[in-house]
XYZ file of C-alpha atoms in Angstrom:
270
model
C -7.618 -73.236 28.023
C -7.986 -74.608 24.870
C -11.821 -72.935 24.015
C -10.062 -69.544 26.059
C -7.252 -70.017 23.283
C -9.251 -70.944 20.104
C -11.528 -67.299 20.820
C -8.617 -65.043 21.161
C -7.397 -62.927 18.149
C -5.122 -63.772 15.638
C -2.152 -62.084 15.840
C -1.110 -59.336 13.409
C 2.162 -58.727 12.142
C 3.578 -55.255 13.232
C 5.581 -54.569 10.404
C 2.754 -55.051 8.115
C 0.597 -52.656 9.822
C 3.392 -49.798 9.516
C 3.891 -50.679 6.111
C -0.603 -50.014 5.198
C 0.138 -47.328 7.537
C 2.645 -45.659 5.530
C 0.969 -46.714 2.331
C -2.149 -44.655 3.308
C -0.229 -41.585 4.757
C 1.568 -41.104 1.271
C -1.024 -42.045 -1.428
C -4.018 -40.832 0.227
C -3.418 -37.776 2.931
C -0.242 -36.225 1.767
C -0.483 -33.825 -1.371
C 1.936 -34.365 -4.196
C 4.927 -31.988 -4.527
C 5.145 -28.825 -7.008
C 6.657 -29.235 -10.038
C 9.930 -28.738 -10.827
C 9.977 -24.933 -12.624
C 10.872 -24.694 -16.063
C 12.277 -20.969 -16.001
C 12.136 -19.202 -12.645
C 13.209 -15.943 -14.726
C 13.117 -12.274 -13.343
C 11.328 -12.312 -10.193
C 10.240 -8.923 -9.058
C 7.138 -9.256 -6.655
C 4.569 -7.313 -9.031
C 2.602 -10.689 -10.835
C 4.432 -12.880 -8.712
C 4.031 -12.560 -4.820
C 6.971 -14.469 -2.932
C 7.630 -11.510 -1.217
C 4.493 -12.328 0.969
C 6.545 -15.377 2.531
C 8.668 -15.134 5.713
C 11.944 -14.384 5.040
C 13.113 -17.733 6.787
C 11.329 -19.674 4.240
C 11.763 -17.744 1.272
C 15.592 -17.584 1.725
C 16.261 -21.005 3.276
C 19.283 -22.664 1.908
C 18.491 -26.517 1.064
C 15.018 -27.741 -0.115
C 12.080 -28.767 2.261
C 8.824 -31.222 1.768
C 6.579 -27.890 0.964
C 9.227 -26.207 -1.399
C 11.712 -29.683 -3.107
C 13.175 -27.399 -5.265
C 14.611 -24.722 -3.429
C 18.574 -24.397 -3.851
C 21.353 -22.888 -1.923
C 23.350 -19.495 -2.158
C 24.122 -19.600 -5.718
C 20.684 -19.803 -6.547
C 19.790 -16.381 -4.336
C 22.619 -14.805 -5.651
C 21.356 -16.058 -9.528
C 17.810 -14.833 -8.528
C 19.175 -11.244 -7.000
C 20.519 -10.551 -10.862
C 17.771 -11.653 -12.146
C 15.439 -9.605 -10.218
C 16.960 -5.771 -10.675
C 18.013 -6.891 -14.431
C 14.105 -7.127 -15.063
C 13.281 -3.787 -13.494
C 15.947 -2.403 -15.637
C 14.512 -4.072 -18.494
C 11.044 -3.493 -18.261
C 11.503 -0.186 -17.910
C 13.429 0.217 -20.495
C 10.955 -1.139 -22.665
C 8.205 0.683 -21.275
C 10.163 3.881 -22.481
C 11.250 2.872 -25.827
C 8.107 1.681 -26.598
C 5.929 5.439 -24.829
C 8.812 7.693 -26.472
C 9.095 5.913 -30.052
C 5.560 6.562 -29.394
C 6.041 10.273 -28.776
C 8.410 11.027 -31.407
C 6.715 9.565 -34.583
C 3.307 11.403 -33.330
C 5.169 14.677 -32.761
C 7.807 14.324 -35.925
C 5.779 12.965 -38.394
C 3.339 16.025 -38.024
C 6.113 18.507 -39.904
C 5.926 18.772 -43.528
C 9.985 18.887 -43.782
C 10.278 14.990 -42.105
C 7.235 13.066 -43.429
C 4.850 13.931 -46.014
C 1.809 12.427 -43.967
C 1.112 12.061 -40.022
C 2.312 8.502 -39.007
C 0.118 8.585 -35.789
C -2.554 9.824 -33.790
C -3.067 10.666 -29.971
C -4.907 7.220 -29.760
C -1.674 5.933 -31.332
C 0.593 7.150 -28.542
C -1.905 6.082 -25.755
C -1.279 2.312 -27.215
C 2.046 2.375 -27.755
C 2.592 3.354 -23.607
C 0.479 0.918 -22.859
C 1.997 -1.612 -24.716
C 5.033 -0.677 -23.606
C 3.994 -1.255 -20.259
C 2.362 -4.551 -20.479
C 5.153 -6.049 -22.527
C 7.659 -4.839 -19.706
C 5.227 -6.451 -17.040
C 4.661 -10.091 -18.839
C 8.165 -9.993 -19.728
C 10.047 -9.160 -16.685
C 7.274 -9.092 -13.790
C 8.440 -6.276 -12.236
C 7.416 -3.022 -11.096
C 8.890 -1.106 -13.411
C 7.746 2.138 -12.322
C 9.205 4.085 -8.427
C 5.337 4.882 -7.557
C 4.823 1.023 -8.153
C 7.143 -0.078 -5.910
C 6.432 2.417 -2.956
C 3.328 1.228 -2.963
C 4.017 -2.250 -3.179
C 6.291 -1.549 -0.297
C 3.950 0.388 1.900
C 0.751 -1.685 1.304
C 2.073 -4.991 0.127
C 4.834 -6.159 2.113
C 7.783 -5.411 -0.613
C 10.943 -5.646 1.621
C 12.056 -1.761 2.184
C 15.794 -3.057 1.505
C 14.994 -3.199 -1.930
C 13.307 0.150 -2.631
C 16.561 1.515 -3.357
C 17.847 -1.199 -5.573
C 14.664 -0.983 -7.625
C 14.401 3.091 -7.964
C 18.192 2.903 -9.348
C 17.776 -0.091 -11.453
C 14.407 1.494 -13.204
C 15.993 5.062 -13.527
C 18.685 3.180 -15.437
C 16.397 1.159 -17.888
C 14.602 4.562 -18.831
C 17.911 6.408 -19.537
C 18.956 4.003 -21.823
C 15.672 3.616 -23.246
C 15.320 6.818 -24.376
C 18.930 7.060 -25.243
C 17.959 4.311 -27.752
C 14.964 5.926 -29.292
C 16.898 9.214 -29.292
C 19.496 8.269 -31.599
C 17.077 6.545 -33.718
C 14.964 9.740 -34.052
C 18.363 12.014 -34.114
C 18.319 13.013 -37.580
C 14.256 13.679 -37.469
C 14.643 16.137 -34.328
C 17.622 17.627 -35.706
C 15.612 18.588 -38.808
C 12.907 20.332 -36.617
C 15.396 21.991 -34.147
C 17.089 23.649 -37.026
C 20.480 21.805 -36.481
C 22.507 19.132 -34.744
C 23.312 20.945 -31.682
C 20.367 22.704 -31.281
C 17.955 21.238 -28.690
C 14.949 22.842 -26.650
C 11.883 22.103 -24.715
C 9.769 21.420 -28.243
C 11.590 18.542 -28.545
C 12.353 17.283 -24.936
C 8.728 16.949 -24.230
C 9.131 13.349 -26.023
C 11.123 12.008 -23.487
C 9.765 14.072 -20.853
C 6.742 15.378 -18.966
C 6.599 19.245 -20.299
C 3.358 21.176 -18.853
C 1.452 23.318 -21.216
C 2.109 27.171 -20.519
C -1.031 27.795 -18.440
C -0.313 24.701 -15.864
C 0.174 26.216 -12.514
C 2.912 23.939 -10.240
C -0.330 23.212 -8.097
C -2.062 21.749 -11.816
C 0.759 19.832 -12.477
C 1.076 17.852 -8.935
C -2.805 17.104 -9.525
C -2.515 16.511 -12.708
C 0.189 13.653 -12.104
C -1.231 12.521 -8.736
C -4.923 11.979 -10.358
C -2.988 9.648 -13.155
C -0.804 8.025 -10.385
C -3.771 7.203 -8.341
C -5.671 5.495 -11.053
C -2.688 3.256 -11.922
C -2.307 2.490 -8.350
C -5.740 1.562 -8.644
C -6.125 -0.890 -11.127
C -2.744 -2.558 -10.615
C -3.864 -3.446 -6.815
C -6.917 -4.468 -7.960
C -5.334 -6.678 -10.706
C -3.173 -8.220 -8.210
C -6.291 -8.501 -5.674
C -6.196 -12.971 -4.707
C -9.533 -12.298 -4.540
C -9.432 -11.799 -8.291
C -7.350 -14.735 -9.040
C -6.279 -13.321 -12.004
C -3.415 -14.889 -14.305
C -0.470 -13.419 -14.854
C -1.434 -12.597 -18.889
C -4.715 -11.180 -17.378
C -2.596 -8.819 -15.019
C -0.956 -7.768 -17.835
C -3.751 -6.974 -20.026
C -5.834 -5.035 -17.202
C -2.584 -3.197 -16.616
C -2.386 -2.602 -20.460
C -6.021 -0.862 -20.629
C -5.574 0.942 -17.554
C -2.585 2.744 -18.641
C -4.182 3.394 -21.766
C -6.894 4.916 -20.355
C -4.652 6.891 -18.494
C -2.646 8.602 -21.618
C -6.065 8.997 -23.326
C -7.907 11.162 -20.895
C -5.460 13.031 -18.892
C -1.975 12.716 -20.809
C -2.484 16.463 -22.356
C -1.866 18.598 -19.645
C 1.831 17.448 -18.625
C 2.110 14.796 -21.113
C 2.553 10.550 -21.239
């Protein structure tokens, strides 16, 4: 009996095993939690891809192990306001830069307004490119109905948000154009010949006015080419396999938009 007792293995406290197991599990196997966000900003799903998550994961009320910093209804309401405000201000910035470049280029060519021209077609293209790059970089938004529609069709963007995005983009564009119009109102009146005279000669500064020889089919095809090139560039830059940072995405879209304006902007305008 004494020999068999002496050869038996020593007993180990089960609590110690639990401590060792817990230590190994959390120290080596479990990934560390992500850092808390400094500023979420207006998440509008172009550069950020949170809309690709499942709704139950994206809209849960409390924190989880994978996302310990999500909060409840108040956070979602705040995010809702930021999301649509990002579309409004991003589109407003795009239109302000673009139409401002149009006005400066065209109005400065009149001797009654400026002694020397203040711009070329290259400056117009750069103005539009700067507007779209800054609008996307600062708001993270679509700032274009065509992009919103493409994201809903091919990238899982929620269809319920599409009407709200369209509305905010429209209002942002109108506000941006109104600000630029107020800035150049006097110069526009000089070109038109009076404060209450407005014709298509200046309407093209704020919209797409085709040249006289363009047909309806030609206008559609010209705009279709430009929009298709823009969406091709946007979807390529946002492809996860490219692993581009938001800053590089904005720079890439800037290059794409400048190229479109420089090569396809004459017949129907930017």
